[in-house]
PDB file of C-alpha atoms in Angstrom:
ATOM      1  CA  MET W  38       0.000   0.000   0.000  1.00 52.00           C
ATOM      2  CA  ASN W  39       1.511   3.305  -1.080  1.00 51.00           C
ATOM      3  CA  GLU W  40       1.596   6.503   0.954  1.00 49.00           C
ATOM      4  CA  ASP W  41      -1.158   8.188  -1.135  1.00 52.00           C
ATOM      5  CA  THR W  42      -3.593   5.351  -0.378  1.00 52.00           C
ATOM      6  CA  GLN W  43      -2.778   5.430   3.341  1.00 51.00           C
ATOM      7  CA  THR W  44      -3.284   9.199   3.408  1.00 51.00           C
ATOM      8  CA  GLU W  45      -6.674   8.901   1.677  1.00 48.00           C
ATOM      9  CA  GLN W  46      -7.851   6.278   4.178  1.00 51.00           C
ATOM     10  CA  THR W  47      -6.678   8.385   7.119  1.00 54.00           C
ATOM     11  CA  ASP W  48      -8.394  11.487   5.721  1.00 53.00           C
ATOM     12  CA  GLY W  49     -11.583   9.467   5.171  1.00 54.00           C
ATOM     13  CA  LYS W  50     -11.607   8.217   8.754  1.00 54.00           C
ATOM     14  CA  GLU W  51     -10.999  11.717  10.121  1.00 58.00           C
ATOM     15  CA  SER W  52     -13.775  13.118   7.915  1.00 66.00           C
ATOM     16  CA  LEU W  53     -16.201  10.431   9.126  1.00 64.00           C
ATOM     17  CA  GLY W  54     -15.214  11.046  12.731  1.00 63.00           C
ATOM     18  CA  ALA W  55     -15.754  14.792  12.329  1.00 65.00           C
ATOM     19  CA  SER W  56     -19.186  14.210  10.784  1.00 63.00           C
ATOM     20  CA  ILE W  57     -20.226  11.933  13.646  1.00 69.00           C
ATOM     21  CA  ARG W  58     -19.042  14.496  16.197  1.00 65.00           C
ATOM     22  CA  GLN W  59     -21.044  17.244  14.449  1.00 66.00           C
ATOM     23  CA  ILE W  60     -24.184  15.103  14.400  1.00 67.00           C
ATOM     24  CA  LEU W  61     -23.780  14.273  18.102  1.00 64.00           C
ATOM     25  CA  LEU W  62     -23.224  17.930  18.971  1.00 62.00           C
ATOM     26  CA  TRP W  63     -26.375  18.922  17.059  1.00 58.00           C
ATOM     27  CA  LEU W  64     -28.388  16.208  18.815  1.00 59.00           C
ATOM     28  CA  ILE W  65     -27.142  17.378  22.218  1.00 56.00           C
ATOM     29  CA  LEU W  66     -27.986  20.977  21.306  1.00 53.00           C
ATOM     30  CA  VAL W  67     -31.514  20.050  20.161  1.00 53.00           C
ATOM     31  CA  VAL W  68     -32.175  17.996  23.320  1.00 54.00           C
ATOM     32  CA  ALA W  69     -30.826  20.829  25.500  1.00 48.00           C
ATOM     33  CA  VAL W  70     -32.991  23.465  23.817  1.00 50.00           C
ATOM     34  CA  ARG W  71     -36.131  21.299  23.966  1.00 56.00           C
ATOM     35  CA  SER W  72     -35.479  20.326  27.589  1.00 52.00           C
ATOM     36  CA  LEU W  73     -34.372  23.657  29.026  1.00 56.00           C
ATOM     37  CA  LEU W  74     -35.652  26.471  26.832  1.00 60.00           C
ATOM     38  CA  VAL W  75     -38.540  25.918  24.435  1.00 77.00           C
ATOM     39  CA  GLU W  76     -40.396  22.987  22.877  1.00 86.00           C
ATOM     40  CA  PRO W  77     -42.964  22.965  20.054  1.00 87.00           C
ATOM     41  CA  PHE W  78     -46.336  21.291  20.631  1.00 91.00           C
ATOM     42  CA  ASN W  79     -49.132  20.485  18.206  1.00 90.00           C
ATOM     43  CA  ILE W  80     -52.761  21.153  19.189  1.00 91.00           C
ATOM     44  CA  PRO W  81     -54.715  17.970  18.337  1.00 88.00           C
ATOM     45  CA  SER W  82     -58.150  18.750  19.802  1.00 89.00           C
ATOM     46  CA  ALA W  83     -60.735  21.520  20.120  1.00 91.00           C
ATOM     47  CA  SER W  84     -60.630  21.879  23.914  1.00 93.00           C
ATOM     48  CA  MET W  85     -58.851  25.269  23.760  1.00 96.00           C
ATOM     49  CA  ILE W  86     -60.940  26.803  20.959  1.00 94.00           C
ATOM     50  CA  PRO W  87     -61.173  29.729  20.247  1.00 95.00           C
ATOM     51  CA  THR W  88     -57.762  30.585  21.766  1.00 96.00           C
ATOM     52  CA  LEU W  89     -56.024  27.659  20.080  1.00 95.00           C
ATOM     53  CA  GLN W  90     -57.233  25.960  16.931  1.00 93.00           C
ATOM     54  CA  VAL W  91     -56.792  22.332  15.904  1.00 91.00           C
ATOM     55  CA  GLY W  92     -53.602  22.321  13.834  1.00 90.00           C
ATOM     56  CA  ASP W  93     -51.839  25.122  15.708  1.00 93.00           C
ATOM     57  CA  PHE W  94     -48.180  24.555  16.584  1.00 93.00           C
ATOM     58  CA  VAL W  95     -47.233  26.447  19.741  1.00 95.00           C
ATOM     59  CA  ALA W  96     -43.897  27.279  21.350  1.00 92.00           C
ATOM     60  CA  VAL W  97     -43.880  26.305  25.022  1.00 94.00           C
ATOM     61  CA  SER W  98     -41.431  27.990  27.402  1.00 92.00           C
ATOM     62  CA  LYS W  99     -39.694  25.524  29.703  1.00 89.00           C
ATOM     63  CA  LEU W 100     -38.270  28.399  31.750  1.00 87.00           C
ATOM     64  CA  SER W 101     -41.658  29.543  33.023  1.00 90.00           C
ATOM     65  CA  TYR W 102     -42.178  27.021  35.830  1.00 93.00           C
ATOM     66  CA  GLY W 103     -38.782  25.409  36.331  1.00 88.00           C
ATOM     67  CA  TYR W 104     -37.849  21.831  35.590  1.00 86.00           C
ATOM     68  CA  SER W 105     -39.076  18.402  36.644  1.00 87.00           C
ATOM     69  CA  ARG W 106     -38.706  14.911  35.215  1.00 89.00           C
ATOM     70  CA  TYR W 107     -41.362  15.831  32.658  1.00 87.00           C
ATOM     71  CA  SER W 108     -39.139  18.549  31.199  1.00 83.00           C
ATOM     72  CA  PHE W 109     -36.791  15.939  29.754  1.00 79.00           C
ATOM     73  CA  PRO W 110     -37.128  13.249  27.073  1.00 77.00           C
ATOM     74  CA  PHE W 111     -38.483   9.941  28.399  1.00 77.00           C
ATOM     75  CA  SER W 112     -39.291  11.561  31.811  1.00 84.00           C
ATOM     76  CA  PRO W 113     -36.369   9.959  33.717  1.00 83.00           C
ATOM     77  CA  SER W 114     -37.643   8.527  37.000  1.00 83.00           C
ATOM     78  CA  PHE W 115     -34.442   9.306  38.918  1.00 81.00           C
ATOM     79  CA  ILE W 116     -35.342  13.030  38.800  1.00 82.00           C
ATOM     80  CA  SER W 117     -37.687  14.061  41.615  1.00 81.00           C
ATOM     81  CA  GLY W 118     -39.209  17.401  42.557  1.00 81.00           C
ATOM     82  CA  ARG W 119     -38.753  20.674  40.653  1.00 83.00           C
ATOM     83  CA  PHE W 120     -35.632  22.756  40.107  1.00 83.00           C
ATOM     84  CA  PHE W 121     -35.701  26.546  39.751  1.00 83.00           C
ATOM     85  CA  ALA W 122     -39.410  26.199  40.444  1.00 81.00           C
ATOM     86  CA  SER W 123     -41.825  29.058  39.840  1.00 89.00           C
ATOM     87  CA  MET W 124     -45.545  29.026  40.573  1.00 92.00           C
ATOM     88  CA  PRO W 125     -48.006  29.277  37.684  1.00 95.00           C
ATOM     89  CA  HIS W 126     -50.503  32.107  37.499  1.00 96.00           C
ATOM     90  CA  ARG W 127     -54.226  32.187  36.914  1.00 97.00           C
ATOM     91  CA  GLY W 128     -54.800  32.716  33.226  1.00 97.00           C
ATOM     92  CA  ASP W 129     -51.667  30.897  32.039  1.00 97.00           C
ATOM     93  CA  VAL W 130     -52.133  28.505  29.132  1.00 98.00           C
ATOM     94  CA  ALA W 131     -49.970  25.604  30.275  1.00 97.00           C
ATOM     95  CA  VAL W 132     -48.787  22.247  28.967  1.00 96.00           C
ATOM     96  CA  PHE W 133     -48.703  19.510  31.611  1.00 96.00           C
ATOM     97  CA  ARG W 134     -48.832  15.737  31.917  1.00 94.00           C
ATOM     98  CA  PHE W 135     -52.210  14.026  32.188  1.00 94.00           C
ATOM     99  CA  THR W 136     -52.929  12.889  35.728  1.00 91.00           C
ATOM    100  CA  LYS W 137     -53.953   9.355  34.737  1.00 89.00           C
ATOM    101  CA  ASP W 138     -51.195   8.767  32.169  1.00 91.00           C
ATOM    102  CA  THR W 139     -48.098  10.929  32.461  1.00 91.00           C
ATOM    103  CA  SER W 140     -46.931   9.937  28.988  1.00 91.00           C
ATOM    104  CA  VAL W 141     -49.723  12.137  27.575  1.00 93.00           C
ATOM    105  CA  ASP W 142     -49.432  15.926  27.257  1.00 94.00           C
ATOM    106  CA  TYR W 143     -52.451  18.155  27.949  1.00 96.00           C
ATOM    107  CA  ILE W 144     -52.848  21.871  27.320  1.00 96.00           C
ATOM    108  CA  LYS W 145     -55.416  23.901  29.296  1.00 97.00           C
ATOM    109  CA  ARG W 146     -55.841  27.262  30.992  1.00 98.00           C
ATOM    110  CA  ILE W 147     -55.030  27.486  34.698  1.00 98.00           C
ATOM    111  CA  VAL W 148     -58.043  28.996  36.482  1.00 98.00           C
ATOM    112  CA  GLY W 149     -57.438  27.927  40.086  1.00 97.00           C
ATOM    113  CA  LEU W 150     -54.364  27.897  42.348  1.00 97.00           C
ATOM    114  CA  PRO W 151     -53.841  26.240  45.747  1.00 96.00           C
ATOM    115  CA  GLY W 152     -56.533  27.387  48.170  1.00 96.00           C
ATOM    116  CA  ASP W 153     -58.824  28.790  45.441  1.00 97.00           C
ATOM    117  CA  ARG W 154     -62.486  27.838  45.426  1.00 96.00           C
ATOM    118  CA  VAL W 155     -63.762  27.149  41.899  1.00 97.00           C
ATOM    119  CA  ARG W 156     -67.250  26.354  40.652  1.00 96.00           C
ATOM    120  CA  MET W 157     -69.502  26.691  37.610  1.00 96.00           C
ATOM    121  CA  GLU W 158     -73.066  27.977  37.958  1.00 97.00           C
ATOM    122  CA  GLN W 159     -75.368  28.177  34.918  1.00 96.00           C
ATOM    123  CA  GLY W 160     -72.334  28.215  32.639  1.00 95.00           C
ATOM    124  CA  ARG W 161     -70.563  31.018  34.502  1.00 97.00           C
ATOM    125  CA  LEU W 162     -67.219  30.649  36.241  1.00 98.00           C
ATOM    126  CA  PHE W 163     -66.887  31.633  39.912  1.00 98.00           C
ATOM    127  CA  ILE W 164     -63.539  31.934  41.703  1.00 98.00           C
ATOM    128  CA  ASN W 165     -63.477  32.460  45.464  1.00 97.00           C
ATOM    129  CA  GLY W 166     -67.167  33.316  45.452  1.00 96.00           C
ATOM    130  CA  LYS W 167     -66.914  35.995  42.752  1.00 97.00           C
ATOM    131  CA  GLU W 168     -68.247  35.641  39.235  1.00 98.00           C
ATOM    132  CA  VAL W 169     -65.594  36.074  36.550  1.00 98.00           C
ATOM    133  CA  PRO W 170     -66.759  38.907  34.240  1.00 97.00           C
ATOM    134  CA  ARG W 171     -67.301  38.239  30.545  1.00 97.00           C
ATOM    135  CA  GLU W 172     -68.503  40.128  27.479  1.00 97.00           C
ATOM    136  CA  ASP W 173     -70.652  38.725  24.674  1.00 97.00           C
ATOM    137  CA  ARG W 174     -68.729  38.788  21.371  1.00 97.00           C
ATOM    138  CA  GLY W 175     -71.398  37.165  19.229  1.00 96.00           C
ATOM    139  CA  HIS W 176     -71.964  33.869  17.476  1.00 97.00           C
ATOM    140  CA  TYR W 177     -69.029  31.536  16.848  1.00 95.00           C
ATOM    141  CA  SER W 178     -68.863  28.328  14.827  1.00 93.00           C
ATOM    142  CA  VAL W 179     -65.995  25.972  14.022  1.00 90.00           C
ATOM    143  CA  VAL W 180     -65.399  22.341  12.999  1.00 84.00           C
ATOM    144  CA  ASP W 181     -63.445  20.206  15.485  1.00 82.00           C
ATOM    145  CA  GLU W 182     -60.927  17.409  14.914  1.00 80.00           C
ATOM    146  CA  ARG W 183     -63.732  14.828  14.566  1.00 79.00           C
ATOM    147  CA  GLY W 184     -65.530  16.800  11.883  1.00 79.00           C
ATOM    148  CA  TYR W 185     -68.304  17.930  14.257  1.00 82.00           C
ATOM    149  CA  ARG W 186     -69.482  21.527  14.135  1.00 89.00           C
ATOM    150  CA  LEU W 187     -69.212  23.434  17.400  1.00 90.00           C
ATOM    151  CA  SER W 188     -71.629  26.343  17.420  1.00 93.00           C
ATOM    152  CA  GLY W 189     -72.310  28.760  20.258  1.00 95.00           C
ATOM    153  CA  THR W 190     -71.478  32.155  21.726  1.00 97.00           C
ATOM    154  CA  ARG W 191     -68.017  33.613  21.975  1.00 97.00           C
ATOM    155  CA  TYR W 192     -67.289  35.523  25.179  1.00 98.00           C
ATOM    156  CA  ARG W 193     -64.364  37.674  26.258  1.00 98.00           C
ATOM    157  CA  GLU W 194     -63.603  36.501  29.785  1.00 98.00           C
ATOM    158  CA  MET W 195     -61.606  38.632  32.254  1.00 97.00           C
ATOM    159  CA  LEU W 196     -59.861  36.125  34.514  1.00 97.00           C
ATOM    160  CA  PRO W 197     -58.377  37.714  37.666  1.00 96.00           C
ATOM    161  CA  ARG W 198     -54.702  37.165  38.401  1.00 95.00           C
ATOM    162  CA  GLU W 199     -53.275  37.110  41.892  1.00 92.00           C
ATOM    163  CA  ASP W 200     -51.722  40.575  41.507  1.00 90.00           C
ATOM    164  CA  GLY W 201     -55.076  42.236  40.756  1.00 89.00           C
ATOM    165  CA  THR W 202     -54.629  42.439  36.972  1.00 94.00           C
ATOM    166  CA  VAL W 203     -56.772  40.414  34.576  1.00 96.00           C
ATOM    167  CA  VAL W 204     -56.111  38.040  31.704  1.00 96.00           C
ATOM    168  CA  ALA W 205     -58.592  38.816  28.922  1.00 97.00           C
ATOM    169  CA  HIS W 206     -59.168  35.808  26.674  1.00 97.00           C
ATOM    170  CA  ASP W 207     -61.950  34.275  24.592  1.00 97.00           C
ATOM    171  CA  ILE W 208     -64.072  31.274  25.524  1.00 97.00           C
ATOM    172  CA  LEU W 209     -66.766  29.331  23.663  1.00 97.00           C
ATOM    173  CA  LYS W 210     -70.101  28.505  25.319  1.00 97.00           C
ATOM    174  CA  MET W 211     -72.684  26.242  23.731  1.00 95.00           C
ATOM    175  CA  ARG W 212     -74.943  25.418  26.706  1.00 94.00           C
ATOM    176  CA  ASP W 213     -75.422  26.289  30.369  1.00 93.00           C
ATOM    177  CA  ASP W 214     -77.709  23.691  31.910  1.00 91.00           C
ATOM    178  CA  ASP W 215     -75.732  20.432  32.151  1.00 91.00           C
ATOM    179  CA  LEU W 216     -73.708  19.096  35.095  1.00 90.00           C
ATOM    180  CA  ALA W 217     -70.400  20.455  33.785  1.00 92.00           C
ATOM    181  CA  ASN W 218     -71.914  23.946  33.890  1.00 95.00           C
ATOM    182  CA  ASN W 219     -73.374  23.500  37.396  1.00 95.00           C
ATOM    183  CA  THR W 220     -70.633  21.955  39.495  1.00 93.00           C
ATOM    184  CA  PRO W 221     -69.847  21.561  43.172  1.00 91.00           C
ATOM    185  CA  GLU W 222     -67.430  24.127  44.580  1.00 93.00           C
ATOM    186  CA  TYR W 223     -63.931  22.670  44.470  1.00 93.00           C
ATOM    187  CA  THR W 224     -61.168  23.838  46.814  1.00 94.00           C
ATOM    188  CA  VAL W 225     -57.802  23.404  45.109  1.00 95.00           C
ATOM    189  CA  PRO W 226     -55.411  21.388  47.324  1.00 93.00           C
ATOM    190  CA  ARG W 227     -51.910  22.480  48.189  1.00 93.00           C
ATOM    191  CA  GLY W 228     -49.398  21.655  45.456  1.00 93.00           C
ATOM    192  CA  CYS W 229     -52.094  21.446  42.771  1.00 95.00           C
ATOM    193  CA  PHE W 230     -53.941  23.618  40.262  1.00 97.00           C
ATOM    194  CA  PHE W 231     -57.353  23.626  38.568  1.00 97.00           C
ATOM    195  CA  ALA W 232     -57.330  23.649  34.752  1.00 97.00           C
ATOM    196  CA  MET W 233     -60.110  24.242  32.229  1.00 97.00           C
ATOM    197  CA  GLY W 234     -60.408  24.408  28.471  1.00 96.00           C
ATOM    198  CA  ASP W 235     -61.491  27.635  26.786  1.00 97.00           C
ATOM    199  CA  ASP W 236     -64.037  25.536  24.893  1.00 96.00           C
ATOM    200  CA  ARG W 237     -65.991  25.153  28.106  1.00 96.00           C
ATOM    201  CA  ASP W 238     -68.475  22.572  26.824  1.00 94.00           C
ATOM    202  CA  ASP W 239     -66.056  20.307  24.973  1.00 90.00           C
ATOM    203  CA  SER W 240     -63.183  19.899  27.432  1.00 92.00           C
ATOM    204  CA  SER W 241     -62.239  17.063  29.779  1.00 91.00           C
ATOM    205  CA  ASP W 242     -60.706  19.144  32.549  1.00 94.00           C
ATOM    206  CA  SER W 243     -60.498  19.597  36.321  1.00 95.00           C
ATOM    207  CA  ARG W 244     -64.273  19.752  36.683  1.00 94.00           C
ATOM    208  CA  PHE W 245     -64.186  15.980  36.199  1.00 92.00           C
ATOM    209  CA  GLN W 246     -62.708  14.304  39.264  1.00 87.00           C
ATOM    210  CA  GLY W 247     -63.694  10.651  38.932  1.00 78.00           C
ATOM    211  CA  GLY W 248     -61.027   8.108  39.821  1.00 66.00           C
ATOM    212  CA  HIS W 249     -58.894  10.520  41.848  1.00 61.00           C
ATOM    213  CA  GLU W 250     -59.534   9.118  45.305  1.00 57.00           C
ATOM    214  CA  SER W 251     -55.918   9.082  46.478  1.00 54.00           C
ATOM    215  CA  GLY W 252     -52.739  11.109  46.193  1.00 65.00           C
ATOM    216  CA  THR W 253     -51.732  14.729  46.725  1.00 72.00           C
ATOM    217  CA  CYS W 254     -54.465  16.165  44.497  1.00 84.00           C
ATOM    218  CA  ALA W 255     -57.303  13.863  45.536  1.00 73.00           C
ATOM    219  CA  VAL W 256     -60.853  15.061  46.125  1.00 70.00           C
ATOM    220  CA  PRO W 257     -61.430  15.015  49.917  1.00 61.00           C
ATOM    221  CA  ALA W 258     -63.461  12.042  51.114  1.00 60.00           C
ATOM    222  CA  GLY W 259     -67.199  12.597  51.006  1.00 55.00           C
ATOM    223  CA  ASN W 260     -67.084  15.328  48.345  1.00 60.00           C
ATOM    224  CA  ASP W 261     -69.256  15.126  45.271  1.00 65.00           C
ATOM    225  CA  TYR W 262     -67.510  15.160  41.927  1.00 74.00           C
ATOM    226  CA  LEU W 263     -68.300  14.834  38.246  1.00 78.00           C
ATOM    227  CA  THR W 264     -67.129  11.939  36.122  1.00 77.00           C
ATOM    228  CA  ASP W 265     -66.293  12.221  32.455  1.00 74.00           C
ATOM    229  CA  SER W 266     -68.246   9.629  30.476  1.00 66.00           C
ATOM    230  CA  GLY W 267     -65.198   8.954  28.294  1.00 66.00           C
ATOM    231  CA  GLY W 268     -62.959   8.202  31.255  1.00 69.00           C
ATOM    232  CA  HIS W 269     -60.758  11.276  30.714  1.00 76.00           C
ATOM    233  CA  ASP W 270     -61.193  12.711  34.211  1.00 87.00           C
ATOM    234  CA  LEU W 271     -58.369  15.178  34.795  1.00 92.00           C
ATOM    235  CA  GLY W 272     -59.009  16.166  38.393  1.00 92.00           C
ATOM    236  CA  PHE W 273     -56.722  18.580  40.205  1.00 94.00           C
ATOM    237  CA  VAL W 274     -53.297  18.625  38.545  1.00 95.00           C
ATOM    238  CA  PRO W 275     -50.047  18.334  40.564  1.00 94.00           C
ATOM    239  CA  ILE W 276     -47.826  21.352  39.956  1.00 93.00           C
ATOM    240  CA  ASP W 277     -44.975  18.874  39.418  1.00 91.00           C
ATOM    241  CA  ASN W 278     -46.768  17.747  36.228  1.00 94.00           C
ATOM    242  CA  LEU W 279     -46.165  21.123  34.567  1.00 94.00           C
ATOM    243  CA  VAL W 280     -44.072  21.108  31.390  1.00 94.00           C
ATOM    244  CA  GLY W 281     -44.199  24.774  30.390  1.00 94.00           C
ATOM    245  CA  ARG W 282     -46.248  27.791  29.399  1.00 95.00           C
ATOM    246  CA  ALA W 283     -47.592  28.278  25.868  1.00 96.00           C
ATOM    247  CA  LYS W 284     -46.222  31.593  24.613  1.00 93.00           C
ATOM    248  CA  ILE W 285     -46.701  31.908  20.870  1.00 94.00           C
ATOM    249  CA  ILE W 286     -48.312  30.160  17.888  1.00 95.00           C
ATOM    250  CA  LEU W 287     -45.444  29.331  15.539  1.00 92.00           C
ATOM    251  CA  PHE W 288     -47.661  28.372  12.602  1.00 90.00           C
ATOM    252  CA  SER W 289     -51.040  26.818  11.938  1.00 92.00           C
ATOM    253  CA  VAL W 290     -52.528  24.375   9.459  1.00 88.00           C
ATOM    254  CA  ASP W 291     -56.231  23.677   8.927  1.00 85.00           C
ATOM    255  CA  MET W 292     -55.985  19.898   8.660  1.00 74.00           C
ATOM    256  CA  ARG W 293     -59.257  19.174   6.890  1.00 76.00           C
ATOM    257  CA  HIS W 294     -57.617  16.792   4.428  1.00 76.00           C
ATOM    258  CA  PRO W 295     -55.246  13.834   4.935  1.00 75.00           C
ATOM    259  CA  THR W 296     -51.570  14.798   5.110  1.00 70.00           C
ATOM    260  CA  TRP W 297     -50.735  12.858   1.938  1.00 76.00           C
ATOM    261  CA  GLN W 298     -52.982  15.161  -0.119  1.00 80.00           C
ATOM    262  CA  PHE W 299     -50.149  17.661  -0.410  1.00 74.00           C
ATOM    263  CA  TRP W 300     -51.931  19.740  -3.061  1.00 79.00           C
ATOM    264  CA  TYR W 301     -54.171  21.112  -0.304  1.00 82.00           C
ATOM    265  CA  TRP W 302     -51.247  22.281   1.841  1.00 77.00           C
ATOM    266  CA  PRO W 303     -51.017  25.852   0.442  1.00 82.00           C
ATOM    267  CA  VAL W 304     -54.720  26.594   1.020  1.00 84.00           C
ATOM    268  CA  GLU W 305     -54.793  24.964   4.478  1.00 87.00           C
ATOM    269  CA  ILE W 306     -52.088  27.181   5.955  1.00 88.00           C
ATOM    270  CA  ARG W 307     -53.559  29.796   8.297  1.00 90.00           C
ATOM    271  CA  TRP W 308     -51.180  32.629   7.503  1.00 88.00           C
ATOM    272  CA  GLY W 309     -52.864  35.030   9.925  1.00 89.00           C
ATOM    273  CA  ARG W 310     -51.971  32.862  12.949  1.00 91.00           C
ATOM    274  CA  PHE W 311     -48.212  32.785  12.320  1.00 90.00           C
ATOM    275  CA  LEU W 312     -46.265  34.123  15.338  1.00 89.00           C
ATOM    276  CA  HIS W 313     -49.530  34.996  17.063  1.00 91.00           C
ATOM    277  CA  GLY W 314     -49.231  35.424  20.858  1.00 91.00           C
ATOM    278  CA  VAL W 315     -51.214  33.122  23.161  1.00 94.00           C
ATOM    279  CA  ASP W 316     -53.495  35.197  25.428  1.00 87.00           C
TER     280      ASP W 316
END
């Protein structure tokens, strides 16, 4: 073997090694950014309509609440508690892990903090005995991820924060007289929060407490609670389940057609929702 051949083989090995190192560095960088800074999430259901639409892709800040095992890929069990923890606020739109299956991500609005008393009466939200103000914004209609039409009234709700300011955001109401709109008064336990969807009549959220008889965020013994007929009772959510706060809609696609029908892609893009802040 001559010197030229040996040099070519050596150069080839060094080039391959450099490429592998670059790929590994990029993978580490991506994991670090997604774990510590920001992670994109897709909105698969209508539970946060009209704030978030099916097909929205949102950027979720991992810095907002600190870090737990759920901040990292595969939720490593050797991590316990929260680091650099910060409490959520009423009005935050947050991503967290489902209470019955922590491999599943949920996104809802936080409406109750530890010690808050939350109830629904004739479709209106009450926090600590006070009705949350809202303004009628007229009729609203949209098709959900199942192809069903959701039709009702859009309201601008003014949710009070702890510092006395308000978070103004839109909700959808389609009815007022069922059990989900006339609930018991729930007192949020320590270390937990109460979450609801902005689509108030099409959301499996903390109003539904079935199956949460034990643990930090359990309903106290003897209390009445609602049960979701589909078995998706959320209950009170442990603060440790928080992943991050939804900050901005990166882009949005109206997924009315199967993904493989690429010729519909240009007309399904919702250009007006690009880089739209999440109220």
